[in-house]
XYZ file of C-alpha atoms in Angstrom:
403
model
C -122.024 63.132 49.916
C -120.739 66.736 51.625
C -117.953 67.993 50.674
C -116.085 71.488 50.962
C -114.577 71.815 47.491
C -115.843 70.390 44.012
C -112.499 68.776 44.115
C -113.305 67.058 47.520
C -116.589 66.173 46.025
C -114.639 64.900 43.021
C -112.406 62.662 45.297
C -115.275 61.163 46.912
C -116.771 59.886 43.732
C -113.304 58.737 42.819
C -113.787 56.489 46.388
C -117.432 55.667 45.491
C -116.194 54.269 41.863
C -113.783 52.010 43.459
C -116.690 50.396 45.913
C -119.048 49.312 42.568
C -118.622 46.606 40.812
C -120.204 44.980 38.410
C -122.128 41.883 39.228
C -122.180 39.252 35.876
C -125.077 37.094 37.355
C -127.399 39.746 37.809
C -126.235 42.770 35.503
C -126.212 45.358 38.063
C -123.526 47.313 39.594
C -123.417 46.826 43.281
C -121.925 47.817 46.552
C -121.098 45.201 49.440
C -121.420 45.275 52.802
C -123.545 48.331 53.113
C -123.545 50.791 54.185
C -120.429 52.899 54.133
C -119.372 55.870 56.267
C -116.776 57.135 54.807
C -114.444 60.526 56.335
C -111.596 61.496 54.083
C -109.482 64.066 53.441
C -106.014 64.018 52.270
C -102.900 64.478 54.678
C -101.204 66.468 52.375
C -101.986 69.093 49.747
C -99.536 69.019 47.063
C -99.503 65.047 45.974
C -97.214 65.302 42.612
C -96.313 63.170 39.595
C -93.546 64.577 37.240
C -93.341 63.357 33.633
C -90.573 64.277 31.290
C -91.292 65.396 27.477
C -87.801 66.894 26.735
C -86.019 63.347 26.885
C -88.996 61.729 24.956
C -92.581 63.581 23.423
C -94.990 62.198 24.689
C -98.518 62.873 22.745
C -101.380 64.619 24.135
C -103.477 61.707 24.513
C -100.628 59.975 26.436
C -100.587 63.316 28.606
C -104.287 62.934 29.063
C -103.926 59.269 29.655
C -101.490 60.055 32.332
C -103.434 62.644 33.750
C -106.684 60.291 34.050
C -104.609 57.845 35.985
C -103.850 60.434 38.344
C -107.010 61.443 39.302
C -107.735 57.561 40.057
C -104.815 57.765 42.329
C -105.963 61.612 43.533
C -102.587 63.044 43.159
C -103.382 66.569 42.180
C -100.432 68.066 40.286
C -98.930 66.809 37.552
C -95.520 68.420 37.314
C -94.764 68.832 33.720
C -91.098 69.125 33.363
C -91.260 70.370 29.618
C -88.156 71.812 28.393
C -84.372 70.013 29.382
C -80.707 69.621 27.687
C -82.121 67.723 25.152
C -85.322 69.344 22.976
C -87.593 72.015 23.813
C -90.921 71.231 22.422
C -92.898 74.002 23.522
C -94.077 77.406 21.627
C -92.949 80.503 22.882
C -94.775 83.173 21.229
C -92.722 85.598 22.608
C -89.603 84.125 21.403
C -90.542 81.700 18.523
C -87.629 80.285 17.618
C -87.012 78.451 21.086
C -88.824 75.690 19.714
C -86.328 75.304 17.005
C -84.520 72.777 19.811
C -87.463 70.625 19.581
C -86.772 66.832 18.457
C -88.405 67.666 15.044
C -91.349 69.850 14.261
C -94.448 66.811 14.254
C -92.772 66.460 18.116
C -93.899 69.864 19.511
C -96.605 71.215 21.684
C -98.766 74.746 20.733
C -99.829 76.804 23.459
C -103.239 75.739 22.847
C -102.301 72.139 23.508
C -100.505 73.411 27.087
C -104.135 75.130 27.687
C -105.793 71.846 26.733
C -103.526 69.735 29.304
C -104.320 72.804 31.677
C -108.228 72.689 31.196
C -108.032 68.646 31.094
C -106.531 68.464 34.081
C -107.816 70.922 36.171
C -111.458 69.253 35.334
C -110.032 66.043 37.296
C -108.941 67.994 40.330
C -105.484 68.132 38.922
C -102.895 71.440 38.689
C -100.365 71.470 36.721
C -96.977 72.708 37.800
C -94.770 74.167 34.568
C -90.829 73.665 34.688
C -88.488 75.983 33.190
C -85.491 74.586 34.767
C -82.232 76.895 34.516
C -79.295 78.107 34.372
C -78.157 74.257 33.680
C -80.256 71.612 31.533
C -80.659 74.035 29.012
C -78.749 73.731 25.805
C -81.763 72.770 23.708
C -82.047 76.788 24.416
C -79.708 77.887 22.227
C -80.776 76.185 19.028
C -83.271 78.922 18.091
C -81.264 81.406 19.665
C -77.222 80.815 19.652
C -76.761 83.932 22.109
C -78.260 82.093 25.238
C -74.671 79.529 24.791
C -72.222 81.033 26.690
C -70.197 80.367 23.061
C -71.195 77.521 20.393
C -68.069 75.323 22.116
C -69.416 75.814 25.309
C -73.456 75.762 25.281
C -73.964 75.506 29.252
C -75.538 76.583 31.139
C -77.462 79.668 30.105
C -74.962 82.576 29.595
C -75.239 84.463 32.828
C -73.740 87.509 31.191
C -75.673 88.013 28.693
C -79.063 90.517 29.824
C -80.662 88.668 26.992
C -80.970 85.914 28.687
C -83.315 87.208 30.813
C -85.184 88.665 28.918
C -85.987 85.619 27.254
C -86.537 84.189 30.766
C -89.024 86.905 31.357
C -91.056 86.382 27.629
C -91.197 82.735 28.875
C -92.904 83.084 32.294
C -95.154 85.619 30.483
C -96.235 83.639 28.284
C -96.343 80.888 31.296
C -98.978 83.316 33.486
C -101.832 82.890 30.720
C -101.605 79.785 30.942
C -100.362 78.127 33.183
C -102.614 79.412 36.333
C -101.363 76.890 39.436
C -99.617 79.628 42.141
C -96.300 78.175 41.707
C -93.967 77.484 38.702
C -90.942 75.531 39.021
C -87.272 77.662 37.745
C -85.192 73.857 38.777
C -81.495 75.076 39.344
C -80.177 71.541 39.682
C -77.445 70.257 38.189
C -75.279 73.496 37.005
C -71.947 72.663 35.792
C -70.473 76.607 36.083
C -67.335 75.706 34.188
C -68.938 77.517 30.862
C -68.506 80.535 32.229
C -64.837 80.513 33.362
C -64.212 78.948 30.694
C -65.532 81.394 27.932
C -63.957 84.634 27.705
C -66.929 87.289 27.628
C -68.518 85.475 30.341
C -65.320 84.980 32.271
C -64.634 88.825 32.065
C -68.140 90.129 32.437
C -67.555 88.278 36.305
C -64.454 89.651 37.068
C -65.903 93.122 36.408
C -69.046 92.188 38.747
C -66.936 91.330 41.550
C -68.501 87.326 41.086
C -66.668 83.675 41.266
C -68.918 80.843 39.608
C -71.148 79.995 42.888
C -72.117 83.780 43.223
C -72.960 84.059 39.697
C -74.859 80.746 39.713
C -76.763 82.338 42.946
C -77.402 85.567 40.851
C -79.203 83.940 37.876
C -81.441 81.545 40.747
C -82.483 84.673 42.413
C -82.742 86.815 39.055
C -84.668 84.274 37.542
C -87.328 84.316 40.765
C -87.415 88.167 41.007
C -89.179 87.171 37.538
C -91.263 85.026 38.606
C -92.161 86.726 41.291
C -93.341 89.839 39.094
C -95.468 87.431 37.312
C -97.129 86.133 40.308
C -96.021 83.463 40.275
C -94.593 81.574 43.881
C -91.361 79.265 43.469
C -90.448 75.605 43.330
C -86.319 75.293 42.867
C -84.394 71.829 43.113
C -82.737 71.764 46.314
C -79.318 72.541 44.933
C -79.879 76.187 45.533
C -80.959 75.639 49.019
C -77.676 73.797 49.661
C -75.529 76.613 48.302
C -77.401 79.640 49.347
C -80.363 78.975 51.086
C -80.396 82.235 53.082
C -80.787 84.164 50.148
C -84.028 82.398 48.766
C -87.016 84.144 48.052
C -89.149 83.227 51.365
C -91.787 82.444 48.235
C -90.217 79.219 47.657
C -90.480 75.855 48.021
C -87.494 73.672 47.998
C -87.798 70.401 46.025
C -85.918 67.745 47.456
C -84.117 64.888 45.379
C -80.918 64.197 46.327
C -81.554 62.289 49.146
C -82.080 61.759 52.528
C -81.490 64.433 55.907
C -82.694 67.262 53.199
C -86.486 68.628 54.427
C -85.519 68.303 57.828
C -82.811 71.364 56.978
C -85.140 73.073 54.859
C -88.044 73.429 57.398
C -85.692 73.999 60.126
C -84.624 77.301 57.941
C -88.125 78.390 57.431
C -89.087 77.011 53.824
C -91.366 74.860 52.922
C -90.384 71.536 51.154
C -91.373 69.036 48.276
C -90.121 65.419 49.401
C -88.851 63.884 45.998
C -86.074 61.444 47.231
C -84.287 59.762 44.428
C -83.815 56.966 46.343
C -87.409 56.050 46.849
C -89.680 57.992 44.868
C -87.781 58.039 41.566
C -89.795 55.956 38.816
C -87.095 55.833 36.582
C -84.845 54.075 39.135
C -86.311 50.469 37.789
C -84.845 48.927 40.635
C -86.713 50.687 43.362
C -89.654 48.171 44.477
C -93.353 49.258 44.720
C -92.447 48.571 48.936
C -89.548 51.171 48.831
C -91.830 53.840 47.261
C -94.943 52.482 50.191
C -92.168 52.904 53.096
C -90.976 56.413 51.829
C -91.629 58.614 55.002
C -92.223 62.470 54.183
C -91.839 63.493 57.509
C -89.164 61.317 58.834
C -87.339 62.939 61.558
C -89.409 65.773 61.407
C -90.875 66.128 65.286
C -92.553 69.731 65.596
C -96.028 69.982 63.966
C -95.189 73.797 63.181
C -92.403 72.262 60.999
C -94.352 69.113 59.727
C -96.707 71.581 58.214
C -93.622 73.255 55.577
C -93.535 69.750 54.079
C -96.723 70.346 51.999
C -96.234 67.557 50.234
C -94.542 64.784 47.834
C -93.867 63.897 43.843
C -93.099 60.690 42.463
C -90.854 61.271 39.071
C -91.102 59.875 35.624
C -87.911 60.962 33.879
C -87.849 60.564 30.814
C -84.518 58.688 29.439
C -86.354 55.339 28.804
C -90.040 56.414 28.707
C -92.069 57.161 25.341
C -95.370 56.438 24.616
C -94.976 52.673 24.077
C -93.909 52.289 28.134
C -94.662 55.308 30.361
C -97.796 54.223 31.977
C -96.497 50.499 32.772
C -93.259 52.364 34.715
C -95.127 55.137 36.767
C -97.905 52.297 37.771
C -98.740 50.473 40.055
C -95.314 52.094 41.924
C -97.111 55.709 42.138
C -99.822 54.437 44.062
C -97.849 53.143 46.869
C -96.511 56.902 47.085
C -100.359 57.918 46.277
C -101.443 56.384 49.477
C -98.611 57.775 52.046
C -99.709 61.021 50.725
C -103.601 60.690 50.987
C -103.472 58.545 54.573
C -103.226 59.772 57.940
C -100.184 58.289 59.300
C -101.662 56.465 61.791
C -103.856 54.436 59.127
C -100.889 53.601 56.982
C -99.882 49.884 56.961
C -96.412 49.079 59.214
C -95.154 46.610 56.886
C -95.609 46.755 52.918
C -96.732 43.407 52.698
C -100.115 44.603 54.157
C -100.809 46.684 50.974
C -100.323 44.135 48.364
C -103.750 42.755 48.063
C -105.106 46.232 47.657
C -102.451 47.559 45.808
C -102.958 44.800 43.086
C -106.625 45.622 43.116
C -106.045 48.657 42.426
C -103.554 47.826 39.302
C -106.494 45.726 37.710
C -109.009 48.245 38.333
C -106.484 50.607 36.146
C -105.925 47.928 33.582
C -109.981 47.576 33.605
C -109.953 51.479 32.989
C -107.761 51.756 29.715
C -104.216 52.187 32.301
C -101.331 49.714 31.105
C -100.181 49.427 34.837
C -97.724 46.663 35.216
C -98.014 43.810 37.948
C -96.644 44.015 41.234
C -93.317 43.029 40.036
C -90.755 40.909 42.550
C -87.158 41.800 41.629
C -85.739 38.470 40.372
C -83.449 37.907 37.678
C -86.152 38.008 34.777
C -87.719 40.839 36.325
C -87.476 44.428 37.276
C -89.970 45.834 39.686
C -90.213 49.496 37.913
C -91.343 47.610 34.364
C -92.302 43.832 34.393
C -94.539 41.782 32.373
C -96.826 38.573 33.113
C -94.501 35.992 33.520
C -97.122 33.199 33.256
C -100.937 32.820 32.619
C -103.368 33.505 35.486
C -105.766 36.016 37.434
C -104.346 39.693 37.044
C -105.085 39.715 40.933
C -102.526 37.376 41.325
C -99.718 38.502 38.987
């Protein structure tokens, strides 16, 4: 085997692994239909999975668990989206109280255990990509320290007003740089409901005297918050909300995460920036609806002619919010959907299959080669009405390859 990288290396054992198999008769593992040339390489470089542990903890091992998957998959960043509205289970030794807003304090995660994810991860080719998402999804914030709230009535988003709260914005990316090492971190900026701050005096005042309505001072605290990041070396990820509203004013450092829908990366390369292709549509896990042929079809580059601008999309992320996930479900809802993403990502586009129904011997292969190695990946689910294709069980006894 030749490879450039250790991770390249590490990707072509990955393929070697799925060629043995075990032979019952004669107790050896074996290879068919030797030999194998085999010349790989992936057609894009950022091939993400995003798992939620504000709307549920998940445990280290379940992290690890997840992150083992992955690597069987060979996406190569897990996104961790750690902190949102609802808990923030993370130390911050800067500012310890901010995990005060976690779920309770056995639900919480040490900066040692973020290095451990870190180290486990990177040893399986994987980065990991920290979220800090603000100025909105935040209120979990402001339970360790009531000054972030615009007012205890009114506790988002983050109080733009307040120099505080960047300050604590600038402790947390700190703290982020020793440990979290991949070149970008993701600041979000989805979602902001600005009403807070008309709606609270101090706030309300402190942007009449800066000259600001509530889109300019939502557009100050994005670009505050990547001056920030920038100082820490860090290069940006943002939802694609702030590329909608103010695009121009982006730090050319950033990468605009698409969710929302379709028509989006085509804008965003156009401008310049480069672009994560996250479609809710297609590549959202918790969407239990979307069939494992939706997320197959899902086209990074669709519409997107000129190679100069194919080459901004760096990549795609399949994401496992959180709302119905814990422990007891998380693996059976991101597989076996992620690895029809997994392989539009890897595959030259030439090689994909035209029609999904090409990929569903493989794909359910693949599912009982992750059930055979400790993954509760669920079957290739149709969507009838005892069924939903983002978390099914067996329905009846038989083969796994055939369920």
């Amino acid at each position: 085997m030749q490879a450039q990288t250790v991770y390249g290396a590490l990707h072509g054992l990955q393929t070697l692994s799925q060629l043995c198999q075990f032979n019952f008769s004669s107790r050896v593992i074996e290879i068919l239909m030797t030999p194998w040339i085999i010349n790989d390489q992936p057609r894009f470089s950022f091939r993400g999975l995003l798992i939620d542990t504000s709307r549920h903890y998940q445990p280290l091992p379940i992290i690890k668990n997840v992150i083992d998957s992955m690597a069987y998959a060979k996406l190569n960043v897990l996104h961790w989206h750690i902190v949102d509205t609802q808990s923030f289970p993370l130390e911050i030794p800067s500012y310890p109280k901010l995990w005060d807003g976690a779920y309770s304090t056995s639900e919480r995660y040490t900066m040692a255990d973020a290095a451990e994810i870190v180290s486990y991860a990177q040893k399986r080719g994987i980065n990991v990509l920290a979220e800090l998402d603000v100025p909105g999804h935040a209120l979990s914030w402001g339970k360790g320290y009531p000054s972030l709230w615009p007012s205890k009535d009114c506790q988002e988003p983050l109080d733009v007003s307040n120099e505080f709260t960047f300050k604590v914005i600038d402790g947390i990316l700190s703290d982020f740089s020793k440990v979290f090492k991949y070149k970008f971190v993701h600041l979000g900026g989805d979602e902001v409901n600005t009403s807070c701050w008309t709606l609270t005096p101090h706030v309300s005042k402190w942007l009449k005297e800066h000259s600001m309505n509530e889109s300019q001072a939502y557009q100050y605290f994005v670009l505050q918050a990547q001056k920030i990041a920038l100082l820490h070396g860090y290069e940006i990820v943002n939802w694609e909300e702030t590329f909608n509203n103010f695009g121009n004013k982006l730090s050319p450092k950033t990468v605009v995460h698409n969710w929302l829908g379709g028509g989006v990366a085509q804008r965003v390369v156009a401008a310049g920036l480069r672009c994560i292709v996250s479609n809710q549509d297609k590549w959202y896990l918790d969407h239990l609806d979307t069939t494992w042929e939706q997320f197959y079809m899902n086209e990074p580059l669709t519409n997107i002619t000129k190679s100069e601008q194919q080459k901004l999309v760096i990549g795609g992320e399949v994401c496992m919010w959180g709302e119905t996930v814990d422990a007891s479900d998380i693996q059976q809802t991101i597989w076996p959907r992620a690895a029809a993403a997994a392989e539009r990502l890897w595959t030259p586009y030439d090689k994909l299959a035209k029609e999904a129904k090409q990929v569903t011997g493989r794909l359910a292969h693949f599912r009982c080669l992750l059930n055979q190695r400790g993954i509760a990946a669920a079957p290739l689910a149709a969507d009838t009405p005892l069924t939903q294709p983002g978390r099914s069980a067996p329905l009846e006894p038989g083969s796994c390859y055939l369920q």
